[in-house]
Short mmCIF file of C-alpha atoms and ligand atoms in Angstrom, two decimals:
data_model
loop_
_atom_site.label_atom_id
_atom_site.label_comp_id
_atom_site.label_asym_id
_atom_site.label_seq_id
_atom_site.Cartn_x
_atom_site.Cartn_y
_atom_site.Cartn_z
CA UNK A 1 -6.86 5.86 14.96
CA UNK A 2 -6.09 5.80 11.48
CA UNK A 3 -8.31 5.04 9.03
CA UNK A 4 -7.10 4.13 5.40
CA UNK A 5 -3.51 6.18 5.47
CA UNK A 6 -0.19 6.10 3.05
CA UNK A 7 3.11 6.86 4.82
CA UNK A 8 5.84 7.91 1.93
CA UNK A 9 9.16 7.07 3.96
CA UNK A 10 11.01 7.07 0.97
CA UNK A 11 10.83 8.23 -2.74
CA UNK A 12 13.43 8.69 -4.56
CA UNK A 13 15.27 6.78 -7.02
CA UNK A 14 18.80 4.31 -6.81
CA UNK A 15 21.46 7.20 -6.53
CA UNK A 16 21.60 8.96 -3.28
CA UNK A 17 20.76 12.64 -2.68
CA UNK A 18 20.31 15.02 0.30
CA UNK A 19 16.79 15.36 -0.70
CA UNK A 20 15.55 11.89 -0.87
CA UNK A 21 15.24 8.46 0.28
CA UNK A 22 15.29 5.31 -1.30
CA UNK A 23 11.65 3.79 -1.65
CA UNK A 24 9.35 2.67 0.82
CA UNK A 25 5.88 3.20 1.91
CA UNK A 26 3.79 2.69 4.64
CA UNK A 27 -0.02 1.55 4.82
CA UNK A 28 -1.35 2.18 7.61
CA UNK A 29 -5.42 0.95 7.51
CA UNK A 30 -6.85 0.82 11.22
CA UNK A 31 -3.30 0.59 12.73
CA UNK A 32 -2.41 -2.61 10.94
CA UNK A 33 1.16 -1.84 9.21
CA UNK A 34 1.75 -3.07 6.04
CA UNK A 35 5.48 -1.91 4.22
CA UNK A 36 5.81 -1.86 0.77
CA UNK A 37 9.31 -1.80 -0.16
CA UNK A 38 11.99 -1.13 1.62
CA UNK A 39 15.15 0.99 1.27
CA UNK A 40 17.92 1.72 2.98
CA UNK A 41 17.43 3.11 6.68
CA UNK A 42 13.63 2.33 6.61
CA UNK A 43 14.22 1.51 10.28
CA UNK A 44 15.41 4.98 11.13
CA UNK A 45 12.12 6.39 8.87
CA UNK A 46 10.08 4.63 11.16
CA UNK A 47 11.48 6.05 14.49
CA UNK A 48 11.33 9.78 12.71
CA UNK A 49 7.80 9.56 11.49
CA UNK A 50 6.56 7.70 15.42
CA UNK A 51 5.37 4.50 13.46
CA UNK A 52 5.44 1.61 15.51
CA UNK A 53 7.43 -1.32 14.96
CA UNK A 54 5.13 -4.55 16.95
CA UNK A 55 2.38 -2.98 14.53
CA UNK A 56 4.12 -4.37 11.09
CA UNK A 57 3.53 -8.23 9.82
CA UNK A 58 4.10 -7.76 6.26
CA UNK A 59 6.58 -6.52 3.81
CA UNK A 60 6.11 -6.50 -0.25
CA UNK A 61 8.79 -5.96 -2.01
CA UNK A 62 8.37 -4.99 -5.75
CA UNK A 63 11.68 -6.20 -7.36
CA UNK A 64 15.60 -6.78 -6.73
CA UNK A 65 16.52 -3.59 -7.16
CA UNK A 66 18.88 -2.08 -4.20
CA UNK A 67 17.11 1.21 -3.65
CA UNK A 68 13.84 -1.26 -2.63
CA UNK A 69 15.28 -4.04 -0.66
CA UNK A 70 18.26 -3.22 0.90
CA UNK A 71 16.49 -2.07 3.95
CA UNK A 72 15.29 -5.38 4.77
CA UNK A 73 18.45 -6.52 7.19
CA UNK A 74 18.33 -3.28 9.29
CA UNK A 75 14.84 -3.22 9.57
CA UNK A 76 15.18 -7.55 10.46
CA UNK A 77 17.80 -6.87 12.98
CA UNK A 78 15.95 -4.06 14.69
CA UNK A 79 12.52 -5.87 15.00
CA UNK A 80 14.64 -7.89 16.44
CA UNK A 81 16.53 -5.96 19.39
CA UNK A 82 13.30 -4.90 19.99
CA UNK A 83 12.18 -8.26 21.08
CA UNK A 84 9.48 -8.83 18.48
CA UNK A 85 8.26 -12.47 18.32
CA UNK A 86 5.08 -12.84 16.20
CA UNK A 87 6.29 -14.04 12.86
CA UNK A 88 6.89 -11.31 9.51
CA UNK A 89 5.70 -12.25 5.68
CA UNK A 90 7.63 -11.00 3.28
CA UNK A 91 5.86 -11.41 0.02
CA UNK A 92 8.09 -10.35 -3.24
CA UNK A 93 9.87 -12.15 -6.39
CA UNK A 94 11.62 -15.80 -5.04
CA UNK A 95 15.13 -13.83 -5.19
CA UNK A 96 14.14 -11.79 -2.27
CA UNK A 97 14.68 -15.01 -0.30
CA UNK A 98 17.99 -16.17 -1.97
CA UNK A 99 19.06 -12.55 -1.14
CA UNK A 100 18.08 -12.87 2.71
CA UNK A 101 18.83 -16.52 3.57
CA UNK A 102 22.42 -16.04 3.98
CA UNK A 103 22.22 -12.30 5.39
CA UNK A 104 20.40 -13.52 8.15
CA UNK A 105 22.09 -16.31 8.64
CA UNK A 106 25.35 -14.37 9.28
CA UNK A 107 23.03 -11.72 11.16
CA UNK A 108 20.76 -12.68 12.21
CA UNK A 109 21.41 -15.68 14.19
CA UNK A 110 18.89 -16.24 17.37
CA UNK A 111 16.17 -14.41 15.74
CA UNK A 112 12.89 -15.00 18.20
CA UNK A 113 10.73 -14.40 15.42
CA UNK A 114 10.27 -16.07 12.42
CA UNK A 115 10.38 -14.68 8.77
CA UNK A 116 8.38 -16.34 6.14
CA UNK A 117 9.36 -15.90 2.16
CA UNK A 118 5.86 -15.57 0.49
CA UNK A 119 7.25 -16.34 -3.30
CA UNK A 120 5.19 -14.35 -5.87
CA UNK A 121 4.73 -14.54 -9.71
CA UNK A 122 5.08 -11.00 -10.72
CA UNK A 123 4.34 -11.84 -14.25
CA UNK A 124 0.60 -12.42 -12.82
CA UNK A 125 -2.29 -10.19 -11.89
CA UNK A 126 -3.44 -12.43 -8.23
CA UNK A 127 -4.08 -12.56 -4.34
CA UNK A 128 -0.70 -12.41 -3.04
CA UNK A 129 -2.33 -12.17 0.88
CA UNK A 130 -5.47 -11.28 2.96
CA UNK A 131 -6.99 -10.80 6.21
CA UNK A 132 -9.94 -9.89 7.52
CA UNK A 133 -9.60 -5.90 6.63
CA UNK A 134 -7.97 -6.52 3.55
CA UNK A 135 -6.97 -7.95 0.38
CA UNK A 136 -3.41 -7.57 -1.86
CA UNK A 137 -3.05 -8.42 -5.46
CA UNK A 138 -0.10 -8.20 -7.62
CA UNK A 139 0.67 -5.84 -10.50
CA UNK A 140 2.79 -7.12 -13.12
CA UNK A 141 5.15 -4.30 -13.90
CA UNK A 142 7.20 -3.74 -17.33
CA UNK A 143 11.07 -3.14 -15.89
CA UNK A 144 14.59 -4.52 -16.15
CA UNK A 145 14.22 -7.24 -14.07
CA UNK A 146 10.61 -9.19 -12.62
CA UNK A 147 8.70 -6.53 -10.79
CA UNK A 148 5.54 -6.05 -9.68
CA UNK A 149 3.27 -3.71 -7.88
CA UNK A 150 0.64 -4.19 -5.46
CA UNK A 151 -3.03 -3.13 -4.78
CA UNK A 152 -3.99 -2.88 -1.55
CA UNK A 153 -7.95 -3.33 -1.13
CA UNK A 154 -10.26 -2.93 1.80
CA UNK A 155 -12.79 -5.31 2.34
CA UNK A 156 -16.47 -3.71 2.65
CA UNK A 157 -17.41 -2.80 6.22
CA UNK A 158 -20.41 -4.23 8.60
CA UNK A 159 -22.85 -1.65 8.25
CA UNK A 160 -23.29 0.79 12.07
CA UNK A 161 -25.69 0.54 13.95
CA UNK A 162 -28.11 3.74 14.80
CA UNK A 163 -28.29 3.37 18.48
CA UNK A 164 -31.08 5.66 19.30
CA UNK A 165 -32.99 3.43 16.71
CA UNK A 166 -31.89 0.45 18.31
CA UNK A 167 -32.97 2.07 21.45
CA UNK A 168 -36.36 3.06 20.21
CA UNK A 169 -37.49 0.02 19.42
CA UNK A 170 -35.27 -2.20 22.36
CA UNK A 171 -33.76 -4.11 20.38
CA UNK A 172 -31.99 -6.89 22.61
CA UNK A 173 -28.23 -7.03 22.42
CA UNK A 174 -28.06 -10.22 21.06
CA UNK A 175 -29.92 -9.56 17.72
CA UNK A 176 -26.88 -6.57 17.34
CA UNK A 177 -25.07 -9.46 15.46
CA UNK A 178 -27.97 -10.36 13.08
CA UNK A 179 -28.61 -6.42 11.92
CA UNK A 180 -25.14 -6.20 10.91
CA UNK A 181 -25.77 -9.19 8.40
CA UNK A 182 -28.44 -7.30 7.04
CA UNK A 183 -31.20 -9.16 8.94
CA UNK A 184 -35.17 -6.65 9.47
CA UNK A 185 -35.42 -6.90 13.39
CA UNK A 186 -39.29 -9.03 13.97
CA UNK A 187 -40.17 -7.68 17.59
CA UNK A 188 -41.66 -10.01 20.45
CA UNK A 189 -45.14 -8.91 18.82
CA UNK A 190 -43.97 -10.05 15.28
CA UNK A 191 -44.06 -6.77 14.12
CA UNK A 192 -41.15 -6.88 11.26
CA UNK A 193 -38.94 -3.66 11.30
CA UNK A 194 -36.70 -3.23 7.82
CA UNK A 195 -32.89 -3.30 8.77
CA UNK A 196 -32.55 0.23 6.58
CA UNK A 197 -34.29 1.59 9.53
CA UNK A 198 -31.69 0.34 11.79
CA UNK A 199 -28.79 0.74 10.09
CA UNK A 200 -26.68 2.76 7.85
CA UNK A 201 -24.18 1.31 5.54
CA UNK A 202 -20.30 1.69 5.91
CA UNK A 203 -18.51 3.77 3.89
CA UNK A 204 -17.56 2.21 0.68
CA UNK A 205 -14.38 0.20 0.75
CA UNK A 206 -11.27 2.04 -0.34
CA UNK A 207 -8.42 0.48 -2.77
CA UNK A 208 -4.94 1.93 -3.69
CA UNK A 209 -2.38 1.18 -6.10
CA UNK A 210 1.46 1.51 -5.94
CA UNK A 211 2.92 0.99 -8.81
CA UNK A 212 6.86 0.59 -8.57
CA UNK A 213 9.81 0.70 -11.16
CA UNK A 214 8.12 0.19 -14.95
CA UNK A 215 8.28 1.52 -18.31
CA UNK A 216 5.08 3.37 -19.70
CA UNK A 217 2.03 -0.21 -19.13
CA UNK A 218 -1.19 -0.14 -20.18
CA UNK A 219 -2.09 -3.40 -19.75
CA UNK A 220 -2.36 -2.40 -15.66
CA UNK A 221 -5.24 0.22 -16.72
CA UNK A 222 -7.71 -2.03 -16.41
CA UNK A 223 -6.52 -3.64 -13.08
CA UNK A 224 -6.32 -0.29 -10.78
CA UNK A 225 -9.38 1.20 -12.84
CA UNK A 226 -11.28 3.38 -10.35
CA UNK A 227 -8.60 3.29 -7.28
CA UNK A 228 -8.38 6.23 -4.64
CA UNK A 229 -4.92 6.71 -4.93
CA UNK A 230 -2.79 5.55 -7.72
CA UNK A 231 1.67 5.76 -6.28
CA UNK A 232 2.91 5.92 -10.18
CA UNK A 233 7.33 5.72 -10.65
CA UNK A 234 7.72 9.13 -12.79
CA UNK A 235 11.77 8.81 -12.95
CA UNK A 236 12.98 11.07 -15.68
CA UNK A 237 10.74 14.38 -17.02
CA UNK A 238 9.79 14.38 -20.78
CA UNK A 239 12.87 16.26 -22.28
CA UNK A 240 14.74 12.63 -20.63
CA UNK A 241 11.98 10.56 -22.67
CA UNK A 242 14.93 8.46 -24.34
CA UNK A 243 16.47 7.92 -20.96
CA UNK A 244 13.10 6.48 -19.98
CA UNK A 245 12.49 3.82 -22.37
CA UNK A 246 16.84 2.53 -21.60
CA UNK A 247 15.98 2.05 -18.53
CA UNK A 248 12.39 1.31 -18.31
CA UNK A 249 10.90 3.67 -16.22
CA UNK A 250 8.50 6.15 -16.87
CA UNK A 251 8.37 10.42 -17.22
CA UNK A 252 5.36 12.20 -15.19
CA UNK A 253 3.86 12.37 -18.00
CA UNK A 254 3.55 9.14 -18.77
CA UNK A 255 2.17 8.50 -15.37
CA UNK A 256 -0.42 11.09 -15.55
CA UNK A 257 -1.44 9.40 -18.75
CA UNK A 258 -1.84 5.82 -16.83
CA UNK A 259 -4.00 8.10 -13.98
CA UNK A 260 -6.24 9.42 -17.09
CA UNK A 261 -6.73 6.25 -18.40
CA UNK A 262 -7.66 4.29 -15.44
CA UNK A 263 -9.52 6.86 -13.95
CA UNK A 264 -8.20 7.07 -10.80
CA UNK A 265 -9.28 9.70 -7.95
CA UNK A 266 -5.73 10.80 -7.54
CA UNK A 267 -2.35 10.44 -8.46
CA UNK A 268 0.92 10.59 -6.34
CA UNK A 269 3.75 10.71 -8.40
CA UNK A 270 7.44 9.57 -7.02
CA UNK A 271 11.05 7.98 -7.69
CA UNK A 272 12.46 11.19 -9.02
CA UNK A 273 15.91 10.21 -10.69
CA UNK A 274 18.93 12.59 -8.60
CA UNK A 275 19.55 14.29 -11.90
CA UNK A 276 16.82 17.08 -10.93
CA UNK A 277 17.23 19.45 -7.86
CA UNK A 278 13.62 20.72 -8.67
CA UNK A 279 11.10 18.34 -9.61
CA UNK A 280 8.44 20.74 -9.90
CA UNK A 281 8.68 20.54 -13.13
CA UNK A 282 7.59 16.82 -13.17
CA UNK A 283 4.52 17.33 -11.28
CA UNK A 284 3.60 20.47 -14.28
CA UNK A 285 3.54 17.91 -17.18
CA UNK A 286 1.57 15.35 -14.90
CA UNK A 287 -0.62 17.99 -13.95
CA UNK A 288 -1.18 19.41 -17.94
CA UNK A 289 -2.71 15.36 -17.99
CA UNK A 290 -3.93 14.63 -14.99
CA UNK A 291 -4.40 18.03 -12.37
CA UNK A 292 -5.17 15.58 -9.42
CA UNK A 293 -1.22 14.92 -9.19
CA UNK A 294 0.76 15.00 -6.09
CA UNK A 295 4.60 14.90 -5.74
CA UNK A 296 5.69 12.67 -3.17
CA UNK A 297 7.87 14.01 -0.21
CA UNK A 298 9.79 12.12 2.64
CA UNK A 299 7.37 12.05 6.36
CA UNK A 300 3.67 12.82 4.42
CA UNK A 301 0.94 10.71 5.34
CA UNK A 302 -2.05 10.56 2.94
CA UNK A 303 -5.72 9.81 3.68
CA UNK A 304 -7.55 7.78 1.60
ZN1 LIG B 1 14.08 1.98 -8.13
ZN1 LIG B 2 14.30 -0.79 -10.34
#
């Protein structure tokens, strides 16, 4: 089972190449699905990389922008063929609504399952949803249109218990419940034994970061300070700096710098514009910043 994973089904930019796909991405945390963004042919991504479909009840989408929403009617009309019928959130700017409305109301006619619009203010740094393994905020991004990205944090774990402890001093089932709270075992004799000697605490929750479409932004340093794994846009290489800042987006460097600054344990860089055949050259300047710097490829999975 998977743990804490990133699946990169997509990442490059708007203009089509033979090397990449639009964006989307995959969390994966304890087989719960969670899609963030979704490009054209996401659906067929799936069926490639054996993700399952009855596993996925949320969708962010970052902005408007084709080459992260246009997926969404595929992927609708295959969850439903496939018979789906617990209902699917899609959290994103109010215009991903106006945009599906009337698709799916040409399309998607007799749908057994019912999609929910989740509005969000990307201008705002807040909860956009949780459950009981995690919790997703919203990055306000700097780009053309509202955008945001989203930071995807565990909640902490219930500590294990160590059975042949447990054993040791027969510890009855029911008090199983009460260690995990934290609670020193007190034996039929009133002998008090400390729950450190019982237990051992979970690993430490784990939090990552994808940051869509934006021009070079601080002001999100302080809000994905310390993540795992930081997804940072890195469109255009330096020498295509001016390109950058017309279009707000960002170079690798750039990124790297953001990585740097917020200290995060590493970065996965993406959205390569179509203009480069190579982008090895990309992941050099991030690396000259920030050497923990991946380049982003169609089908890998990352654990956190
Ligand atoms: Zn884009
Ligand atoms: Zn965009």
């Amino acid at each position: 089972m998977a743990e804490f994973n990133i699946n990169i089904l997509g990442c490059g930019s708007a203009l089509p190449t033979t090397r990449h796909l639009a964006t989307s991405q995959i969390v994966d945390l304890r087989d719960k699905l969670y899609m963030i963004d979704c490009g054209e042919g996401t659906q067929i991504q799936m069926r490639n990389m054996r993700i399952r479909f009855g596993r996925l009840n949320h969708i962010f989408i970052s902005h408007l922008h084709g080459d992260h929403c246009f997926g969404l009617p595929g992927l609708i009309s295959t969850l439903g063929m496939l018979g789906r019928n617990g209902e699917l959130v899609i959290h994103g700017p109010k215009e991903v609504e106006t945009f599906m409305r009337p698709v799916m109301d040409l399309f998607c006619r007799g749908l057994e399952f019912e999609v929910r619009f989740n509005p969000i203010n990307t201008y705002e740094h807040s909860l956009v949803m949780e459950d009981r393994s995690l919790s997703v905020y919203s990055i306000p991004l700097k780009h053309r249109i509202p955008t945001c990205g989203y930071l995807f944090e565990e909640k902490q774990k219930e500590p294990h218990i160590i059975r042949e402890m447990t054993d040791f001093y027969q510890v009855p089932v029911r008090w199983m419940q009460a260690l995990k709270q934290g609670k020193d075992y007190i034996t039929s004799e009133g002998e008090i034994i400390p729950n450190s000697r019982l237990t051992r605490p979970a690993t430490p929750p784990k939090r990552y970061a994808f940051c869509s479409d934006t021009a070079y932004c601080p002001s999100i340093i302080p809000i994905i300070e310390g993540v795992d794994l930081l997804y940072h846009e890195a469109t255009f290489a330096e020498c295509d700096l001016p390109r950058a800042k017309e279009t707000f987006h960002s170079t690798a460097r750039q990124a790297a710098e953001i990585a740097r600054a917020a200290h995060v344990g590493k970065l996965l860089i993406g959205h390569y514009s179509a203009r480069y055949e190579d982008v090895t050259p990309l992941l050099q300047e991030a690396k000259a910043i920030f050497p923990q710097t991946m380049l982003a490829n169609e089908r890998m999975v990352l654990s956190l």
